[in-house]
C-alpha cells in the first residue's frame, strides 16, 4: 500500500506584487497551498498572477489605497477565507499594526510575532535591546536625541564624522553624514522633517560613522517551537544612496576567517533569541576595517537578497518561512545540519539610469534571455510591462553561483550579457562595468565603492539592437527546434 503524507492545504494571500509575489506564489503551490494574488487599478499586467491560483482585485490605484491599506487587505482576506498572509518585502512587511490586525481576524501573518516586529522596527529600541544582551552596537545613542544641542554634545563625545539617522528609517533613507558641528546644525531639523514626512516619525539617533565599512548581514530562520538557526552571512557593500545593488554570499571580506564568521553568525542568533524571533529575518551589521562589527538593524521579513543564501545552502527560505508560520517543523535537526558550498552573487536589475542611478520608468518593448547554465532570474518582466513611478524600480534579480567566487563572477558576466531588456533604461550597463572592474573582481571593496571607484563613469549606454535581434532569432530557432 502506498502511504501518502497528509498536508493540510491552506489559503495563502500574498499582500505584495512583482518578483517577490511570484516567488511566494511558487512556494505556496509547491507546498500544496492555494496562492491568492492581488492586483490594483494601475497594474495593467500583473505578471505575478500567473503563478497564483486565485486573483483578487484590490480597488484603488495609489499604494495608500491598496498595498499599504491595512483595513482593505484584512477585509479582503476575511472575504476570501484566507488562512494566512505573506507580506513579501517593503509595503506592510514590517508593520506591526498589519500583523496585529490579521491576528485579531484569526488570520496567520507569515512573519514573526508582533512584539519582535515592534522592538526591531525601531532603530532605537532594537539598539537598546542589543546593548542589553551584549551585542556590539555602533557608538552613539540608543535613544532619540530631541535637540540639535543634544546631538552636538553626543557628537563631540564620540567624535566626527557622525550619522544622523531616523529611528524609523528604511530603504537607505533618513540618514545624513555630518563632519562637524556646523553640518549637524545645518542638517538636524531637515533630516527630522524628512523622516517625519517619509516614516511619520521624526526621531533621530546620533551614531558614529564607521569609515571604510562593509555591510555584512546574517540570515536567521526560526520556528514557533523556539529553534533559531543562522544561514551564514551575506555581504552587501556595493551600494548607492545606502541601498544595495550587488550582494554576495559568503562575504569576501570575512573570507576564510571562520572564527569571525562563527562569531558574527552566533551574535545574530543571540539577538534573535533575545527577541523570541520565530520566522525568517536578517540581522544587519556594519564591519570596520579592523573586522570589529556592530549591529545596525534587524529586518523582520524576507529580504530582497535571500536567493544568494538559498543558492549556497540549498534551503528554500520562503518555503521554510511559510512552514514556520503555520507552526510546522522546519525539519532542521541542528545548526550543524545547515552547510554552505560555493559562492553566489545577486545583481539587482533596476529601471534606472545607469549613470545617475535615478529611477527611470518606461515601457519594456522587448525581453529575451540567453543565460549560462545554472542562472537564476527572479523577475516580473515581460514584453509590454510598463514600469511606473508608483512602485520600486527593481524589476528583477539575477543570481549566479559558482564553486568559487571567480566562477560566480564569470557566470554573472555571461548572464548579464545574456539578458536583453529593450525599451527600458536599466542599471545593467553599470552592473556590467562593475563585474569587470578590478577591485570588485578581487573582492576588495567597501560601502564607498561607487563613490570611490565611480564605475558609472565607464558606462556605455548604446543599446545594441543588432545583437538583440540576433538573440531573438536564436531563441526563435531553438523554439522551432532548428
Ligand atoms: P533589503 O534589506 O531586503 O535589501 P531594502 O532595505 O532595500 O531591502 O528594502 C526592501 C524593499 O522595501 C525595497 O523595495 C525598499 O525600497 C523597500 N523599503 C524598505 N524599507 C522601507 C520603508 N521604511 N519605507 C518604504 N519602503 C521601504
Ligand atoms: P536602512 O534601514 O535604511 O537599511 P541601515 O541602518 O541598515 O538603514 O543602513 C543602511 C546603510 O547605511 C548600511 O548598509 C551602510 O552602508 C550605511 N550605514 C548605516 N549606519 C552606518 C554607520 N554607523 N557607519 C557607516 N555606514 C552606515
Ligand atoms: Mg538596512
Tab-separated table of N, CA and C in Angstrom, residues 109-205:
chain	number	residue	atom	x	y	z
A	109	UNK	N	-0.166	35.691	10.176
A	109	UNK	CA	0.768	36.581	9.479
A	109	UNK	C	2.032	35.767	9.228
A	110	UNK	N	2.448	35.650	7.971
A	110	UNK	CA	3.647	34.852	7.680
A	110	UNK	C	4.863	35.745	7.907
A	111	UNK	N	5.280	35.739	9.146
A	111	UNK	CA	6.370	36.588	9.611
A	111	UNK	C	6.500	36.361	11.098
A	112	UNK	N	7.291	37.174	11.775
A	112	UNK	CA	7.494	36.951	13.203
A	112	UNK	C	6.323	37.455	14.053
A	113	UNK	N	6.401	37.195	15.348
A	113	UNK	CA	5.381	37.682	16.271
A	113	UNK	C	5.406	39.211	16.341
A	114	UNK	N	4.279	39.772	16.758
A	114	UNK	CA	4.101	41.226	16.755
A	114	UNK	C	5.159	41.933	17.625
A	115	UNK	N	5.473	41.357	18.778
A	115	UNK	CA	6.450	42.001	19.676
A	115	UNK	C	7.816	42.120	19.007
A	116	UNK	N	8.217	41.068	18.303
A	116	UNK	CA	9.521	41.097	17.626
A	116	UNK	C	9.535	42.180	16.545
A	117	UNK	N	8.432	42.307	15.816
A	117	UNK	CA	8.363	43.344	14.772
A	117	UNK	C	8.492	44.713	15.421
A	118	UNK	N	7.793	44.870	16.533
A	118	UNK	CA	7.761	46.165	17.185
A	118	UNK	C	9.133	46.580	17.740
A	119	UNK	N	9.766	45.679	18.447
A	119	UNK	CA	11.067	46.000	19.049
A	119	UNK	C	12.106	46.269	17.956
A	120	UNK	N	12.093	45.421	16.921
A	120	UNK	CA	13.102	45.547	15.880
A	120	UNK	C	12.748	46.606	14.832
A	121	UNK	N	11.501	47.052	14.847
A	121	UNK	CA	11.064	48.016	13.833
A	121	UNK	C	11.578	49.413	14.082
A	122	UNK	N	12.160	49.619	15.215
A	122	UNK	CA	12.599	50.950	15.598
A	122	UNK	C	14.108	50.861	15.866
A	123	UNK	N	14.878	51.724	15.222
A	123	UNK	CA	16.335	51.620	15.336
A	123	UNK	C	16.836	51.960	16.740
A	124	UNK	N	16.007	52.641	17.551
A	124	UNK	CA	16.414	52.955	18.918
A	124	UNK	C	16.128	51.780	19.847
A	125	UNK	N	14.880	51.260	19.823
A	125	UNK	CA	14.554	50.159	20.744
A	125	UNK	C	15.371	48.907	20.428
A	126	UNK	N	15.639	48.679	19.151
A	126	UNK	CA	16.412	47.480	18.797
A	126	UNK	C	17.860	47.628	19.255
A	127	UNK	N	18.375	48.845	19.145
A	127	UNK	CA	19.760	49.086	19.575
A	127	UNK	C	19.873	48.940	21.098
A	128	UNK	N	18.840	49.397	21.769
A	128	UNK	CA	18.829	49.286	23.239
A	128	UNK	C	18.857	47.814	23.644
A	129	UNK	N	18.024	47.008	22.993
A	129	UNK	CA	17.988	45.578	23.303
A	129	UNK	C	19.350	44.944	23.018
A	130	UNK	N	19.945	45.310	21.882
A	130	UNK	CA	21.261	44.760	21.531
A	130	UNK	C	22.269	45.104	22.630
A	131	UNK	N	22.256	46.344	23.095
A	131	UNK	CA	23.164	46.752	24.169
A	131	UNK	C	22.922	45.935	25.433
A	132	UNK	N	21.658	45.704	25.736
A	132	UNK	CA	21.319	44.957	26.955
A	132	UNK	C	21.825	43.522	26.917
A	133	UNK	N	21.795	42.908	25.732
A	133	UNK	CA	22.195	41.495	25.676
A	133	UNK	C	23.650	41.315	25.228
A	134	UNK	N	24.394	42.421	25.175
A	134	UNK	CA	25.821	42.328	24.882
A	134	UNK	C	26.168	42.148	23.422
A	135	UNK	N	25.269	42.578	22.529
A	135	UNK	CA	25.594	42.582	21.097
A	135	UNK	C	26.192	43.951	20.771
A	136	UNK	N	27.385	43.990	20.193
A	136	UNK	CA	28.012	45.297	19.963
A	136	UNK	C	27.198	46.197	19.044
A	137	UNK	N	27.071	47.463	19.410
A	137	UNK	CA	26.336	48.427	18.578
A	137	UNK	C	27.259	49.585	18.225
A	138	UNK	N	26.882	50.350	17.229
A	138	UNK	CA	27.699	51.484	16.799
A	138	UNK	C	27.718	52.534	17.912
A	139	UNK	N	28.899	53.063	18.278
A	139	UNK	CA	28.946	54.106	19.306
A	139	UNK	C	27.980	55.242	18.987
A	140	UNK	N	27.324	55.735	20.022
A	140	UNK	CA	26.333	56.800	19.843
A	140	UNK	C	25.177	56.535	20.786
A	141	UNK	N	24.011	57.043	20.440
A	141	UNK	CA	22.868	56.896	21.343
A	141	UNK	C	21.994	55.706	20.963
A	142	UNK	N	21.251	55.212	21.965
A	142	UNK	CA	20.208	54.235	21.641
A	142	UNK	C	18.853	54.801	22.062
A	143	UNK	N	18.829	56.148	22.070
A	143	UNK	CA	17.580	56.859	22.363
A	143	UNK	C	17.489	58.036	21.422
A	144	UNK	N	16.275	58.424	21.093
A	144	UNK	CA	16.116	59.575	20.205
A	144	UNK	C	16.731	60.816	20.865
A	145	UNK	N	17.405	61.609	20.062
A	145	UNK	CA	18.012	62.846	20.569
A	145	UNK	C	17.110	64.002	20.118
A	146	UNK	N	16.436	64.645	21.077
A	146	UNK	CA	15.409	65.615	20.671
A	146	UNK	C	15.923	66.965	20.171
A	147	UNK	N	17.121	67.373	20.596
A	147	UNK	CA	17.551	68.725	20.221
A	147	UNK	C	18.888	68.718	19.487
A	148	UNK	N	19.110	69.761	18.718
A	148	UNK	CA	20.364	69.883	17.984
A	148	UNK	C	21.538	70.022	18.956
A	149	UNK	N	21.307	70.709	20.074
A	149	UNK	CA	22.385	70.867	21.069
A	149	UNK	C	22.773	69.503	21.651
A	150	UNK	N	21.747	68.673	21.899
A	150	UNK	CA	21.991	67.326	22.407
A	150	UNK	C	22.803	66.516	21.413
A	151	UNK	N	22.467	66.654	20.139
A	151	UNK	CA	23.171	65.909	19.089
A	151	UNK	C	24.638	66.346	19.025
A	152	UNK	N	24.862	67.652	19.159
A	152	UNK	CA	26.234	68.182	19.099
A	152	UNK	C	27.059	67.672	20.280
A	153	UNK	N	26.414	67.590	21.431
A	153	UNK	CA	27.112	67.123	22.629
A	153	UNK	C	27.565	65.658	22.445
A	154	UNK	N	26.651	64.835	21.938
A	154	UNK	CA	26.985	63.412	21.743
A	154	UNK	C	28.054	63.264	20.648
A	155	UNK	N	27.909	64.051	19.592
A	155	UNK	CA	28.889	64.007	18.502
A	155	UNK	C	30.281	64.341	19.022
A	156	UNK	N	30.343	65.302	19.927
A	156	UNK	CA	31.646	65.701	20.479
A	156	UNK	C	32.250	64.551	21.294
A	157	UNK	N	31.379	63.793	21.968
A	157	UNK	CA	31.874	62.661	22.769
A	157	UNK	C	32.383	61.517	21.892
A	158	UNK	N	31.634	61.183	20.846
A	158	UNK	CA	32.031	60.021	20.037
A	158	UNK	C	32.988	60.396	18.909
A	159	UNK	N	33.034	61.681	18.572
A	159	UNK	CA	33.953	62.150	17.527
A	159	UNK	C	33.331	62.115	16.147
A	160	UNK	N	33.699	63.078	15.310
A	160	UNK	CA	33.186	63.144	13.933
A	160	UNK	C	34.000	62.218	13.039
A	161	UNK	N	33.472	61.832	11.883
A	161	UNK	CA	32.132	62.104	11.343
A	161	UNK	C	31.044	61.284	12.039
A	162	UNK	N	29.831	61.818	12.044
A	162	UNK	CA	28.698	61.102	12.632
A	162	UNK	C	27.576	60.966	11.599
A	163	UNK	N	26.624	60.127	11.960
A	163	UNK	CA	25.431	59.967	11.120
A	163	UNK	C	24.230	60.411	11.930
A	164	UNK	N	23.371	61.216	11.329
A	164	UNK	CA	22.055	61.468	11.909
A	164	UNK	C	21.158	60.444	11.250
A	165	UNK	N	20.466	59.655	12.049
A	165	UNK	CA	19.719	58.526	11.484
A	165	UNK	C	18.305	58.468	12.048
A	166	UNK	N	17.318	58.373	11.161
A	166	UNK	CA	15.916	58.294	11.585
A	166	UNK	C	15.657	56.957	12.261
A	167	UNK	N	15.061	56.967	13.455
A	167	UNK	CA	14.801	55.705	14.161
A	167	UNK	C	13.843	54.822	13.357
A	168	UNK	N	13.003	55.451	12.533
A	168	UNK	CA	12.024	54.678	11.757
A	168	UNK	C	12.439	54.525	10.296
A	169	UNK	N	13.661	54.913	9.969
A	169	UNK	CA	14.107	54.917	8.564
A	169	UNK	C	14.169	53.531	7.952
A	170	UNK	N	14.280	53.522	6.627
A	170	UNK	CA	14.403	52.258	5.906
A	170	UNK	C	14.710	52.539	4.454
A	171	UNK	N	15.135	51.501	3.740
A	171	UNK	CA	15.430	51.669	2.317
A	171	UNK	C	16.521	52.703	2.070
A	172	UNK	N	17.429	52.861	3.036
A	172	UNK	CA	18.562	53.793	2.870
A	172	UNK	C	18.190	55.252	3.053
A	173	UNK	N	16.933	55.511	3.414
A	173	UNK	CA	16.526	56.910	3.557
A	173	UNK	C	16.489	57.330	5.024
A	174	UNK	N	16.570	58.649	5.222
A	174	UNK	CA	16.531	59.178	6.581
A	174	UNK	C	17.882	59.105	7.260
A	175	UNK	N	18.947	59.341	6.478
A	175	UNK	CA	20.308	59.273	7.029
A	175	UNK	C	21.134	60.423	6.471
A	176	UNK	N	21.959	61.063	7.289
A	176	UNK	CA	22.798	62.151	6.775
A	176	UNK	C	24.140	62.145	7.518
A	177	UNK	N	25.227	62.193	6.771
A	177	UNK	CA	26.559	62.239	7.369
A	177	UNK	C	26.873	63.689	7.741
A	178	UNK	N	27.426	63.901	8.933
A	178	UNK	CA	27.861	65.245	9.343
A	178	UNK	C	29.314	65.162	9.783
A	179	UNK	N	30.123	66.057	9.222
A	179	UNK	CA	31.559	66.028	9.502
A	179	UNK	C	31.995	66.964	10.612
A	180	UNK	N	31.114	67.886	10.997
A	180	UNK	CA	31.450	68.826	12.056
A	180	UNK	C	30.169	69.446	12.633
A	181	UNK	N	30.382	70.280	13.630
A	181	UNK	CA	29.253	70.880	14.336
A	181	UNK	C	28.353	71.679	13.388
A	182	UNK	N	28.970	72.432	12.473
A	182	UNK	CA	28.170	73.257	11.545
A	182	UNK	C	27.221	72.368	10.732
A	183	UNK	N	27.744	71.225	10.309
A	183	UNK	CA	26.898	70.348	9.495
A	183	UNK	C	25.746	69.751	10.314
A	184	UNK	N	25.998	69.483	11.598
A	184	UNK	CA	24.902	68.992	12.445
A	184	UNK	C	23.835	70.080	12.536
A	185	UNK	N	24.292	71.316	12.777
A	185	UNK	CA	23.335	72.441	12.868
A	185	UNK	C	22.544	72.595	11.575
A	186	UNK	N	23.237	72.461	10.469
A	186	UNK	CA	22.585	72.675	9.167
A	186	UNK	C	21.596	71.559	8.814
A	187	UNK	N	21.858	70.328	9.316
A	187	UNK	CA	21.061	69.175	8.866
A	187	UNK	C	20.002	68.670	9.835
A	188	UNK	N	20.202	68.921	11.110
A	188	UNK	CA	19.374	68.274	12.136
A	188	UNK	C	17.869	68.409	11.867
A	189	UNK	N	17.402	69.650	11.697
A	189	UNK	CA	15.960	69.867	11.512
A	189	UNK	C	15.470	69.260	10.204
A	190	UNK	N	16.294	69.396	9.159
A	190	UNK	CA	15.883	68.910	7.837
A	190	UNK	C	15.707	67.381	7.854
A	191	UNK	N	16.654	66.650	8.460
A	191	UNK	CA	16.542	65.183	8.492
A	191	UNK	C	15.316	64.776	9.302
A	192	UNK	N	15.091	65.486	10.403
A	192	UNK	CA	13.916	65.199	11.234
A	192	UNK	C	12.631	65.413	10.448
A	193	UNK	N	12.572	66.527	9.716
A	193	UNK	CA	11.370	66.831	8.926
A	193	UNK	C	11.144	65.779	7.840
A	194	UNK	N	12.247	65.442	7.125
A	194	UNK	CA	12.135	64.449	6.045
A	194	UNK	C	11.668	63.095	6.600
A	195	UNK	N	12.197	62.739	7.759
A	195	UNK	CA	11.839	61.455	8.352
A	195	UNK	C	10.391	61.461	8.786
A	196	UNK	N	9.956	62.599	9.313
A	196	UNK	CA	8.554	62.726	9.728
A	196	UNK	C	7.651	62.526	8.503
A	197	UNK	N	8.040	63.157	7.398
A	197	UNK	CA	7.233	63.063	6.178
A	197	UNK	C	7.245	61.648	5.606
A	198	UNK	N	8.420	60.999	5.594
A	198	UNK	CA	8.537	59.683	4.960
A	198	UNK	C	8.064	58.545	5.863
A	199	UNK	N	8.342	58.630	7.157
A	199	UNK	CA	8.080	57.486	8.045
A	199	UNK	C	7.116	57.823	9.176
A	200	UNK	N	6.571	59.035	9.127
A	200	UNK	CA	5.650	59.514	10.156
A	200	UNK	C	6.280	59.489	11.551
A	201	UNK	N	7.579	59.697	11.592
A	201	UNK	CA	8.305	59.715	12.859
A	201	UNK	C	9.586	60.517	12.630
A	202	UNK	N	9.732	61.617	13.343
A	202	UNK	CA	10.888	62.493	13.107
A	202	UNK	C	12.039	62.259	14.077
A	203	UNK	N	11.956	61.210	14.918
A	203	UNK	CA	13.004	60.969	15.916
A	203	UNK	C	14.328	60.566	15.260
A	204	UNK	N	15.425	61.104	15.819
A	204	UNK	CA	16.752	60.825	15.240
A	204	UNK	C	17.715	60.232	16.264
A	205	UNK	N	18.582	59.373	15.784
A	205	UNK	CA	19.697	58.842	16.568
A	205	UNK	C	20.965	59.543	16.119
